[in-house]
Short mmCIF file of C-alpha atoms and ligand atoms in Angstrom, two decimals:
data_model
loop_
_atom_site.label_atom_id
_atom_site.label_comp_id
_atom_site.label_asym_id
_atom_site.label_seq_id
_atom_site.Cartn_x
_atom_site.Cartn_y
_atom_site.Cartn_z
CA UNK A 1 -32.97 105.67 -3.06
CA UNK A 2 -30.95 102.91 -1.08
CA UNK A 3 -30.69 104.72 2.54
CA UNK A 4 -26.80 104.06 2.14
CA UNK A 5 -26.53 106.73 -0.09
CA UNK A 6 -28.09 109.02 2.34
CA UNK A 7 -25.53 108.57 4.26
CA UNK A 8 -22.44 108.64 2.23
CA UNK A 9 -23.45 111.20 -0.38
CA UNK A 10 -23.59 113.84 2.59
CA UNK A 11 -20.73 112.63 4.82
CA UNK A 12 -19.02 112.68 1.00
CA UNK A 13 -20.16 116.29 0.12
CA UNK A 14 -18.53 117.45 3.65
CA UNK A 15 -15.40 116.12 2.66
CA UNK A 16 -15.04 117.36 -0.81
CA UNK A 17 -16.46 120.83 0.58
CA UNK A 18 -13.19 120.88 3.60
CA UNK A 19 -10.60 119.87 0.51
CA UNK A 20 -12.26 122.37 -1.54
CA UNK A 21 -11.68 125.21 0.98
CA UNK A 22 -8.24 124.08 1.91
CA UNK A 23 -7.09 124.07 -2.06
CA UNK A 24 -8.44 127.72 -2.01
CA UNK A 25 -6.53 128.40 1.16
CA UNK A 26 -3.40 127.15 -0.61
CA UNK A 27 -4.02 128.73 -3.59
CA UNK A 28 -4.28 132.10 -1.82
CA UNK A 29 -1.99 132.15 0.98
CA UNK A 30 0.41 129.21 0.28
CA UNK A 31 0.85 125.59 1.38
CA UNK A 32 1.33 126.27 4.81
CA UNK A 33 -2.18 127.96 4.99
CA UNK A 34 -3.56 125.24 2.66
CA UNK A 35 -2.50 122.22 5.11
CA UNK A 36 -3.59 123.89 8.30
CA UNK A 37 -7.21 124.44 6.43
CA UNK A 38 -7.22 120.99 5.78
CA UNK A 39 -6.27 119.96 9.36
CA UNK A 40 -8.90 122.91 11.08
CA UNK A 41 -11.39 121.68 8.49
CA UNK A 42 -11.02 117.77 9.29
CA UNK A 43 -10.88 118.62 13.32
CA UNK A 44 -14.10 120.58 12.90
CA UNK A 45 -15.89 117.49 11.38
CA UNK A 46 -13.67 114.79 13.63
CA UNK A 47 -15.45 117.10 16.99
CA UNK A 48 -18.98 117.52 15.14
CA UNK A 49 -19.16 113.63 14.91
CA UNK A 50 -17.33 112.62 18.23
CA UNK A 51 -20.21 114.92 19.94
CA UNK A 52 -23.43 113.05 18.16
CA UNK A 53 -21.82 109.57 18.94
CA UNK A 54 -21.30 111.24 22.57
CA UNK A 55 -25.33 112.06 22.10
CA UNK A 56 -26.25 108.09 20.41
CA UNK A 57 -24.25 106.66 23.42
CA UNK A 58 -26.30 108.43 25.97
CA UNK A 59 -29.52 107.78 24.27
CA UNK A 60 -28.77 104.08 24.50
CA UNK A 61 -27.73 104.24 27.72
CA UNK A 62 -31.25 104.39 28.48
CA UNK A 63 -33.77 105.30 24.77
CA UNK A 64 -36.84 105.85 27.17
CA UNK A 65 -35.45 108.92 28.82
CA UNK A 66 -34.09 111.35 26.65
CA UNK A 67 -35.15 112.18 23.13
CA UNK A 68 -33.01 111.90 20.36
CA UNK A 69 -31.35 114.89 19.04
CA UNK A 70 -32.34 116.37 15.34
CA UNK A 71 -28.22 115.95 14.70
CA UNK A 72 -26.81 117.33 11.44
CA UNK A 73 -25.68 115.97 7.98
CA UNK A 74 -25.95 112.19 7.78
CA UNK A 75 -27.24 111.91 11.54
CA UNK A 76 -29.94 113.70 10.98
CA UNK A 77 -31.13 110.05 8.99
CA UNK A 78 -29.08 107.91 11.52
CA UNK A 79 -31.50 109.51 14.27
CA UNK A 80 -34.98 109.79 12.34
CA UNK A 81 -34.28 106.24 11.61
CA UNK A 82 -33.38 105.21 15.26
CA UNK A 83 -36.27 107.06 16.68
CA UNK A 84 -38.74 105.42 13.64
CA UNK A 85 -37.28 101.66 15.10
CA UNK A 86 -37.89 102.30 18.34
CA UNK A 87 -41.83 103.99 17.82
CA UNK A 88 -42.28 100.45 16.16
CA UNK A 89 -41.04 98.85 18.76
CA UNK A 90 -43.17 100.62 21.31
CA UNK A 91 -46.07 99.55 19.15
CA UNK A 92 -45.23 96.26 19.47
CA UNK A 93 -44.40 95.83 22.75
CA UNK A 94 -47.40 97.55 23.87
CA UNK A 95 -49.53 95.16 21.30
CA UNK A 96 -48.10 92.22 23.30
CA UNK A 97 -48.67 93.43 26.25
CA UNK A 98 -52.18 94.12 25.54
CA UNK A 99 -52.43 90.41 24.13
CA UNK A 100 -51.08 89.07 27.18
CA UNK A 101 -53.36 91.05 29.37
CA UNK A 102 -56.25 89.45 27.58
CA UNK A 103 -54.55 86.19 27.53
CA UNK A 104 -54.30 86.22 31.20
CA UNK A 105 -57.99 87.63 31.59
CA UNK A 106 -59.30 84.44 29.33
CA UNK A 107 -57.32 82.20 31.23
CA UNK A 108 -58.15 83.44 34.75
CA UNK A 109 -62.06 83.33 33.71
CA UNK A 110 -61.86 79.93 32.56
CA UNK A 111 -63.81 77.41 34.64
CA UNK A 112 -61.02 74.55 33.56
CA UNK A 113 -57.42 74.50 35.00
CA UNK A 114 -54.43 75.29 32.85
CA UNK A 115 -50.44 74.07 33.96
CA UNK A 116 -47.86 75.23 31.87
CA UNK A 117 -44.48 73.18 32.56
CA UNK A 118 -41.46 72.36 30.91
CA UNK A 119 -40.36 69.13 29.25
CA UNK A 120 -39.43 67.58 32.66
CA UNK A 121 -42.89 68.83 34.80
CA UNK A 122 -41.36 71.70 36.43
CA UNK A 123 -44.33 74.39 37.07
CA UNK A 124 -43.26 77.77 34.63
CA UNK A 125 -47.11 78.88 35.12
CA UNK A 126 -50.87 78.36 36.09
CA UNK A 127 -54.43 79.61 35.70
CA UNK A 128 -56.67 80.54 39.24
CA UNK A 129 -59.20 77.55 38.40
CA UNK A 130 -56.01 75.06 38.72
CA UNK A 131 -54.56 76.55 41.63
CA UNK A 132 -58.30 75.80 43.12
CA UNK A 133 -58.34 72.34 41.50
CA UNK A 134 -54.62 71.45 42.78
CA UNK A 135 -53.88 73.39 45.89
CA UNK A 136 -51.38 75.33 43.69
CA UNK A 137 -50.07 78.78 44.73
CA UNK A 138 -48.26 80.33 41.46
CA UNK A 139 -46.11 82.67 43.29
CA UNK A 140 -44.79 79.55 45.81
CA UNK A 141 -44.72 77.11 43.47
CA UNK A 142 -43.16 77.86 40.59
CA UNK A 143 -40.37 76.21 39.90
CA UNK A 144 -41.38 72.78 41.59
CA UNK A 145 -42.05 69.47 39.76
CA UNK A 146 -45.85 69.36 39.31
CA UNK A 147 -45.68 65.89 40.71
CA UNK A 148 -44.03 67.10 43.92
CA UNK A 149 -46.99 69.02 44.39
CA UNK A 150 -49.68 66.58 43.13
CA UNK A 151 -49.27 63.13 44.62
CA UNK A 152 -51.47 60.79 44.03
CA UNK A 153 -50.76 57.43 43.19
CA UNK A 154 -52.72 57.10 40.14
CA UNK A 155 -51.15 60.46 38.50
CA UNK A 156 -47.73 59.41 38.94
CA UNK A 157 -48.74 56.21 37.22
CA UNK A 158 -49.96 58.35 34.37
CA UNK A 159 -46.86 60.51 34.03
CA UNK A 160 -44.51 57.11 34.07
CA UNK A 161 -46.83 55.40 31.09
CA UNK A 162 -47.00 58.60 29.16
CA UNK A 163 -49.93 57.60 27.67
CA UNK A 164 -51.41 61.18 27.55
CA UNK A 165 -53.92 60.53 24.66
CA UNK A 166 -56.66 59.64 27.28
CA UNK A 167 -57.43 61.59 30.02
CA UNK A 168 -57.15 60.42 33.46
CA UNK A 169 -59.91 61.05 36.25
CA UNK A 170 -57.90 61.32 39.65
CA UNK A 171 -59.69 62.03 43.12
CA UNK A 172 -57.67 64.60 44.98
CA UNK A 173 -58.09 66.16 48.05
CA UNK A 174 -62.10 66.51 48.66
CA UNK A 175 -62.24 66.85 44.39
CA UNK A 176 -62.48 64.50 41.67
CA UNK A 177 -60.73 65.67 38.75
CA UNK A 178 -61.00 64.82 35.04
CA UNK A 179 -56.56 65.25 33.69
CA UNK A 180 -54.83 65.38 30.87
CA UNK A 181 -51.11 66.19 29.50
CA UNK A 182 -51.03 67.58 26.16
CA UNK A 183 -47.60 68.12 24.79
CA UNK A 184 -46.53 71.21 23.10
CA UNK A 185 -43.62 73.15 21.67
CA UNK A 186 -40.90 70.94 21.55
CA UNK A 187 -40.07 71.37 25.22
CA UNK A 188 -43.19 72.27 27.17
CA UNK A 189 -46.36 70.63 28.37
CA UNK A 190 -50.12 71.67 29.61
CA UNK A 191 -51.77 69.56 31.79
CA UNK A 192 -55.47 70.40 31.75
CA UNK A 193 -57.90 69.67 34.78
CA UNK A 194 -61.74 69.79 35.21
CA UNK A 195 -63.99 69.44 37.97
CA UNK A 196 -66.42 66.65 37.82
CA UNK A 197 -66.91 66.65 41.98
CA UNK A 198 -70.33 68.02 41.49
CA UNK A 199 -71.45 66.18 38.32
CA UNK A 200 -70.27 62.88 40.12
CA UNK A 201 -72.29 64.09 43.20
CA UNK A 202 -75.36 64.65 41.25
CA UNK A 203 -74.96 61.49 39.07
CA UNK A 204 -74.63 59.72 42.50
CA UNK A 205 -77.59 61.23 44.09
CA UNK A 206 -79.61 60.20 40.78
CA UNK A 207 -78.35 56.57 41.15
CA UNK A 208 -79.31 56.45 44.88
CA UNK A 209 -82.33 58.28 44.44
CA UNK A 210 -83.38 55.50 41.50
CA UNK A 211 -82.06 52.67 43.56
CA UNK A 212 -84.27 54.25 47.01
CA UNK A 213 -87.24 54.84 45.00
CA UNK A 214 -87.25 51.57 43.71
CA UNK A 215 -86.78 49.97 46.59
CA UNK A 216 -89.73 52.07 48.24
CA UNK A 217 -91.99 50.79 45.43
CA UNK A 218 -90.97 47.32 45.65
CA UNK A 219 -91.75 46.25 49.01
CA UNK A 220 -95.61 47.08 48.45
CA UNK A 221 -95.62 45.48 45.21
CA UNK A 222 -94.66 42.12 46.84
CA UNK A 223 -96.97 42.50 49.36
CA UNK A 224 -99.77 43.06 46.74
CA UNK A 225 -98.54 40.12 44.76
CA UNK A 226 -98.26 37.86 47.39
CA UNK A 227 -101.81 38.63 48.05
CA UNK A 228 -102.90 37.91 44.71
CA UNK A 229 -100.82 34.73 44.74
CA UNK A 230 -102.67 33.47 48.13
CA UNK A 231 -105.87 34.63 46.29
CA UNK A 232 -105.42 32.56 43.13
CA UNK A 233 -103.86 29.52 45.00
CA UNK A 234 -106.54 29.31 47.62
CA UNK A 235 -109.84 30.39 45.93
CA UNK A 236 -112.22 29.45 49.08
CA UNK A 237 -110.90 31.46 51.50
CA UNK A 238 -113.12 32.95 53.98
CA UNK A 239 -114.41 36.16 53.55
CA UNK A 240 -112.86 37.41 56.56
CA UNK A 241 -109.39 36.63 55.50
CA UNK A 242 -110.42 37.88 52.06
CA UNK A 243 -111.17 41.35 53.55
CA UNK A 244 -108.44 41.75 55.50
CA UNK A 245 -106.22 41.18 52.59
CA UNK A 246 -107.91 43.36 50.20
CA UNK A 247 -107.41 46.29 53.33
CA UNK A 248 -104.11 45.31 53.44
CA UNK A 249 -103.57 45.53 49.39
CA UNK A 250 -105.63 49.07 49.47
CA UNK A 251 -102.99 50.22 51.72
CA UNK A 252 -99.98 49.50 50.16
CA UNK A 253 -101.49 50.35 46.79
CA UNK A 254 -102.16 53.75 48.42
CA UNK A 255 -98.50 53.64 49.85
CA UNK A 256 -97.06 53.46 46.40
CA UNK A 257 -99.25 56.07 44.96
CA UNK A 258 -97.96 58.82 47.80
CA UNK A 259 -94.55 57.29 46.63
CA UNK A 260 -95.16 58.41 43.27
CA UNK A 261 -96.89 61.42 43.54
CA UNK A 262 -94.26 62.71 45.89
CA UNK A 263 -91.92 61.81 43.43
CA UNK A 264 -93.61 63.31 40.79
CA UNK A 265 -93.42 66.83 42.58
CA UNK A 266 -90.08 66.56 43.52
CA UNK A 267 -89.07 66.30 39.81
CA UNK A 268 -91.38 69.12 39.01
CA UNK A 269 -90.19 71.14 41.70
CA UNK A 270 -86.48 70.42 40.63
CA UNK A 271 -87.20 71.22 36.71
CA UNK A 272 -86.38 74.51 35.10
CA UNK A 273 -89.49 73.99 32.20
CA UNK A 274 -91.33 74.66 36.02
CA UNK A 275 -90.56 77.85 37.01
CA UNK A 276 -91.89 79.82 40.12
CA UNK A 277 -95.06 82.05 38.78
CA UNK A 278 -95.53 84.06 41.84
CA UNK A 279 -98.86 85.27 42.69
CA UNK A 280 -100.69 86.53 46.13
CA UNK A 281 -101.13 84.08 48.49
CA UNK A 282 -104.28 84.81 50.67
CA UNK A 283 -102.29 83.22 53.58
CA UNK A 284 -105.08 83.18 56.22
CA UNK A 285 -106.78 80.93 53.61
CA UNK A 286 -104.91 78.44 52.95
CA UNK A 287 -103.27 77.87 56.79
CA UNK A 288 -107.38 77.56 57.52
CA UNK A 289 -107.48 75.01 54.90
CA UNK A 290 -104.85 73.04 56.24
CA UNK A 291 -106.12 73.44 59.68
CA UNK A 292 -108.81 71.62 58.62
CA UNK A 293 -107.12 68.81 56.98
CA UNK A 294 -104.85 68.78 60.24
CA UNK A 295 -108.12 68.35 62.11
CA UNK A 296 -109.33 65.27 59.91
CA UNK A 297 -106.34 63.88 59.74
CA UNK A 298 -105.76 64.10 63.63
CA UNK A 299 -109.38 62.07 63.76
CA UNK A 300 -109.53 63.85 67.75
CA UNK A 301 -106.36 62.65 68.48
CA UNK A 302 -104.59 65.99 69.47
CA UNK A 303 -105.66 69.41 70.37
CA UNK A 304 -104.91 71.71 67.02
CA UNK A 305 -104.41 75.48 67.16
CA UNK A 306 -104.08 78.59 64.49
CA UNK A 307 -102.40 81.89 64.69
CA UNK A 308 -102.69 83.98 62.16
CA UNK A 309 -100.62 87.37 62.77
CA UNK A 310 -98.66 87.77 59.85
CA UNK A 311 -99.04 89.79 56.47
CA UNK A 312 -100.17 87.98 52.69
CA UNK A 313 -97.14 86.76 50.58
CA UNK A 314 -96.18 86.79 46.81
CA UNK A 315 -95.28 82.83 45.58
CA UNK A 316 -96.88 79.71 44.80
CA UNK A 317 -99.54 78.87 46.37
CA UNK A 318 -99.81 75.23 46.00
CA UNK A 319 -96.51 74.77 46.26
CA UNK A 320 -97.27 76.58 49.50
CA UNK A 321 -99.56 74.11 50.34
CA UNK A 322 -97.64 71.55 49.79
CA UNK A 323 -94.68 72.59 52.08
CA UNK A 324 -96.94 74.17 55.11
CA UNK A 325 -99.12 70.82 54.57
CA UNK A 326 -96.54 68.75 55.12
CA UNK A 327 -95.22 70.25 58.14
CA UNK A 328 -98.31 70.25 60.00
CA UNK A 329 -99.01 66.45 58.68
CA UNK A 330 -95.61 65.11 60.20
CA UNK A 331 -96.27 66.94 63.60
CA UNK A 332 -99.62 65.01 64.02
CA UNK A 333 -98.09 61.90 62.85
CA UNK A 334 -94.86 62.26 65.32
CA UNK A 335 -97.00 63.28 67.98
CA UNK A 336 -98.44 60.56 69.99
CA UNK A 337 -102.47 60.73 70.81
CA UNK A 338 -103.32 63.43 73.30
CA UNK A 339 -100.24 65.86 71.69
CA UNK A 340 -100.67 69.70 71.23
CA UNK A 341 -100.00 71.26 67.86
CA UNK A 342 -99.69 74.78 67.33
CA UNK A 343 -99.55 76.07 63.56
CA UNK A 344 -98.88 79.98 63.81
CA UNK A 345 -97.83 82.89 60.90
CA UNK A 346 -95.96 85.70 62.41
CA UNK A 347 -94.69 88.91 60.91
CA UNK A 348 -91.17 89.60 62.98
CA UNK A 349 -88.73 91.94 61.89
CA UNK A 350 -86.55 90.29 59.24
CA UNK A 351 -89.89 89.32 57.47
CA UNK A 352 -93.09 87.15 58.20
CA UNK A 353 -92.59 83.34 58.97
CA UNK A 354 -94.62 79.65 59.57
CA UNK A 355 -94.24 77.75 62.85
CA UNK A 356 -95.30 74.49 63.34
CA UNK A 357 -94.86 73.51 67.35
CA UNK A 358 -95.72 70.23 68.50
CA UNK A 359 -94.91 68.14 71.67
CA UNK A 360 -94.03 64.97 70.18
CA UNK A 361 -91.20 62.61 69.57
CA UNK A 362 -88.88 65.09 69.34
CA UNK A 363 -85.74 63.87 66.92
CA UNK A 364 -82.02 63.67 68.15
CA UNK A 365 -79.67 66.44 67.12
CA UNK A 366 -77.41 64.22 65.06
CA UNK A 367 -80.71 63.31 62.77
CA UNK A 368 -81.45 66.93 62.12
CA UNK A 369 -79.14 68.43 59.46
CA UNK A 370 -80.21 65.13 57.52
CA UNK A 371 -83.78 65.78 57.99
CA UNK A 372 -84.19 66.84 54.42
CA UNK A 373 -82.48 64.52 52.47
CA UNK A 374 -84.72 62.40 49.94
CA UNK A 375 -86.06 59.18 51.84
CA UNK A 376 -83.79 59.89 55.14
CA UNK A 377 -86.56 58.61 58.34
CA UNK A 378 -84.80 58.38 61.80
CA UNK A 379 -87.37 55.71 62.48
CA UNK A 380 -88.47 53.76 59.29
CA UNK A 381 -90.77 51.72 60.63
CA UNK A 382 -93.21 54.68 62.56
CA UNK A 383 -92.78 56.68 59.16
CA UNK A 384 -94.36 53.65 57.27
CA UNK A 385 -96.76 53.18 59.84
CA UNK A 386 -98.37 56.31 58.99
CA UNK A 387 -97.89 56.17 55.29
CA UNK A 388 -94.58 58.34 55.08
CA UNK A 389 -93.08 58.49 51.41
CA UNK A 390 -89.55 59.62 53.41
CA UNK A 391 -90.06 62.74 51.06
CA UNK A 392 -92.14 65.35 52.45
CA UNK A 393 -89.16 67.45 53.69
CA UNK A 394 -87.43 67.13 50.81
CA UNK A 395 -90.15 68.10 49.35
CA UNK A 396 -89.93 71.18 51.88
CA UNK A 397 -86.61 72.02 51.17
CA UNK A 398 -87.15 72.53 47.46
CA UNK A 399 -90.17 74.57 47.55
CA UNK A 400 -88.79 76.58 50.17
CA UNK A 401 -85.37 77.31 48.15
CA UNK A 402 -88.00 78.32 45.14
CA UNK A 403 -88.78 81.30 47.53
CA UNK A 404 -85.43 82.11 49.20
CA UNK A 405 -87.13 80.94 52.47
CA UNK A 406 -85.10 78.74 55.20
CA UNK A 407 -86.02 76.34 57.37
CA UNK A 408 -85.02 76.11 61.26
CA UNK A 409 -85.46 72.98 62.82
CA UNK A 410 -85.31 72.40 66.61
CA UNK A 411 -86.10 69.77 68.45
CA UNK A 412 -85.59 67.73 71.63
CA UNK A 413 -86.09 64.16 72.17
CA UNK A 414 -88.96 63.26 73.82
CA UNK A 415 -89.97 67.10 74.01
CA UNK A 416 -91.19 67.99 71.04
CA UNK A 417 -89.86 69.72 67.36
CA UNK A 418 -90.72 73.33 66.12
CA UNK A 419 -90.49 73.74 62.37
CA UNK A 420 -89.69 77.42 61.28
CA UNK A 421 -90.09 78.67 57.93
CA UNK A 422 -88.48 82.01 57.38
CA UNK A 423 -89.61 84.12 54.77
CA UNK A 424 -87.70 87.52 53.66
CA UNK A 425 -89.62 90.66 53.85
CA UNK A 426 -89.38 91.18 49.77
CA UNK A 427 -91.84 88.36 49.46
CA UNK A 428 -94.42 90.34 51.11
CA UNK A 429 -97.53 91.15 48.96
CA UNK A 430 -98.49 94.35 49.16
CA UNK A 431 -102.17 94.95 50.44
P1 LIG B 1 -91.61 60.85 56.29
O1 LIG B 1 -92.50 60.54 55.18
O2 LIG B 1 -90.80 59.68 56.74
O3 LIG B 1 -92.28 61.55 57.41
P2 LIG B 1 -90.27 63.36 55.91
O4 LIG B 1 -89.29 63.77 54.89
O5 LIG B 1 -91.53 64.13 56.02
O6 LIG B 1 -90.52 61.83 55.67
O7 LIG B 1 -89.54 63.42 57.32
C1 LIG B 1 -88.27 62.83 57.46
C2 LIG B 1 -88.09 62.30 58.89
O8 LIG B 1 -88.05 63.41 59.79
C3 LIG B 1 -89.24 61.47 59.36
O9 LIG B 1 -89.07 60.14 58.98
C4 LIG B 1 -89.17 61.65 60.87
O10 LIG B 1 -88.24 60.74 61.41
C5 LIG B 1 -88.61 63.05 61.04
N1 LIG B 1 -89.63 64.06 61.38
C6 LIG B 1 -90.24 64.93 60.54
N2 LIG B 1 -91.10 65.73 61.21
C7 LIG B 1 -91.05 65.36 62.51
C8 LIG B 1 -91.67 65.82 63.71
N3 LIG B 1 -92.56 66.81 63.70
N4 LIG B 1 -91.34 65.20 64.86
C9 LIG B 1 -90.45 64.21 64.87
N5 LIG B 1 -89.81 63.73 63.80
C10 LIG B 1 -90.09 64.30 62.61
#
């Protein structure tokens, strides 16, 4: 039935029910009777209905509060139907509010930057990954124009040309940023950003790395090939000559293999299809080992020591190797003849580490935090000299971040340089 008629057919049936009682009244006790029923009748209802507007005005005055009242006759509806509107509304609200919670959780989780701002740039809101990307603080900012807060040259640019089909890469601050301005609605805009700063650092190590290694490799090969060229232009040189030039090939053929193998590991060492399989490492071993190659290598030229105090470790052992190895190797070949090296394992409280002390060269402090860096010598020509690739502590560096181990680096000029390799106490193998 049409609700309407809920509400008139009662409101109706009150009305015919006060005339019918006032016609009795008349017919019983006279007119005078009959007209004061009428009036007592039409008062009762007129009070009845003043009192449940009394009630809906107070209820809307503030509908969380108070509840609505049962009410009588046709309010009885009014009310069911009020209370019915408002439950849906409840739902609704509290729908939204859900969505929006989840909205904001997306956005706040997303690794890309999100500005919301009106048709003329004015910030209405913004994710946490754009506040990082732009210096923005929501809570400060709002309200500004977006270009007031992000000036660079080229993004103004941008915003004047409107071409906002292509994105726009924009270096600000210490970032490099990939941007773009999508418009939406009729009056509102998002400008997008994402963080290329470390892709663009990578992609630039790569291209140094590339344009380092190849110079590395090609100042052998032209020595080789201008040997070659002397030995096909002048067959009949004398054997003498011939040797020394042969030596002199060998040795920069050998150069350009360490190149390459060192190379080779690096990329290994750097690749996640090469994970760490850790296994026990019989420490006293392999430091033995490389005592001995220290020993061959050193030819007699410096007194070599070995201390072995500290317990067996879980990791790689040859990558092991190749890290302790390398240490000791540059401490005989920065250490003039007559040098002391001491190679030592110690277990100290915050877990066992490698020492390498020598009395050498020593290296400047400015050089040191650079130490590691691919192909970075402080003296090129002495690392040639004794067949440095400019990668063995890079080399270092990698394998040691493969076992959560740091290296400590001190060193004065002229003095000497300990290397320290400190290991954490979970990598201990148990006995
Ligand atoms: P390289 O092949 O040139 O030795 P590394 O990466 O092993 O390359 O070492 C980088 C630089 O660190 C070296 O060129 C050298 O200048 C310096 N260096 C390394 N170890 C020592 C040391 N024990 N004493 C002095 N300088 C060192």
């Amino acid at each position: 039935m049409n609700p309407r008629l809920l509400f008139w057919i009662p409101a109706g049936l009150r009305l015919s029910i006060v005339l019918a009682g006032a016609a009795v009244f008349w017919y019983l006790f006279g007119m005078f009777a009959g007209v004061v029923a009428v009036i007592a009748g039409l008062l009762i209802l007129l009070i009845v209905q003043l009192h449940y507007l009394f009630q809906l005005s107070q209820w809307l005055e503030d509908p969380n509060s108070a509840k609505l009242p049962d009410g009588w006759g046709a309010w009885t509806d009014i009310f069911s139907r009020l209370y019915r509107m408002r439950r849906g509304d409840e739902k609704n609200q509290a729908e939204l509010t859900e969505w929006l919670t989840r909205f904001r959780q997306a956005m706040s989780l997303l690794p890309d930057g999100v500005v919301i701002m009106d048709d003329v740039l004015f910030l209405e809101w913004c994710n946490p990954a754009a506040e990082k990307h732009l210096g923005l603080q929501l809570d400060r900012d709002k309200g500004m124009r977006v270009t007031n807060l992000v000036r660079t040259p080229e993004f103004m640019d941008y915003i004047i040309l409107g071409r906002y089909d292509e994105p726009l890469t924009i270096g600000f601050k210490d970032r490099k940023l990939v941007v773009q301005i999508i418009p939406f609605e009729n009056r509102r805009q998002i400008l997008v950003t994402h963080d290329i700063t470390d892709a663009e650092r990578i992609d630039m190590m790569r291209r140094d790395f590339i344009a380092n290694a190849s110079h590395e490799l090609r100042t052998p090969l032209t020595v080789i090939n201008g040997f070659l060229e002397i030995a096909t232009s002048q067959p009949n040189l004398d054997p003498q000559t011939r040797m020394s030039h042969l030596k002199l090939m060998s040795e920069q053929g050998q150069r350009m293999q360490n190149l390459v193998e060192d190379m080779l590991t690096l990329t290994r060492l750097e690749s996640v299809d090469y994970p760490l399989r850790p296994e026990k490492v019989n420490i006293r071993m392999l430091l033995e080992q490389i005592e001995q190659e220290a020993v061959a290598l050193s030819a007699g030229r410096h007194t070599i020591s070995l201390q072995l105090g500290g317990p067996d470790l879980k990791g790689g052992t040859e990558e092991l190797r190749s890290a302790f190895g390398n240490l000791v190797t540059n401490a005989i070949r920065y250490t003039p003849q007559g040098g002391k090296i001491d190679i030592s394992w110690e277990d100290k409280d915050s877990g066992p580490q490698f020492v390498v002390r020598d009395n050498g060269i020593g290296i400047r402090p400015e050089h040191i935090a650079r130490l590691t860096e691919r192909f970075y010598r402080v003296d090129k020509g002495r690392s040639r000299e004794t067949q440095g690739t400019g990668l063995g502590l890079a080399i270092v560096k990698h394998v040691l971040l493969r076992h959560d181990a740091t290296l400590v680096i001190e060193s004065e000029p002229e003095q000497g340089s300990t290397f320290i390799v400190k290991f954490s106490r979970k990598l201990v193998a148990e006995s």
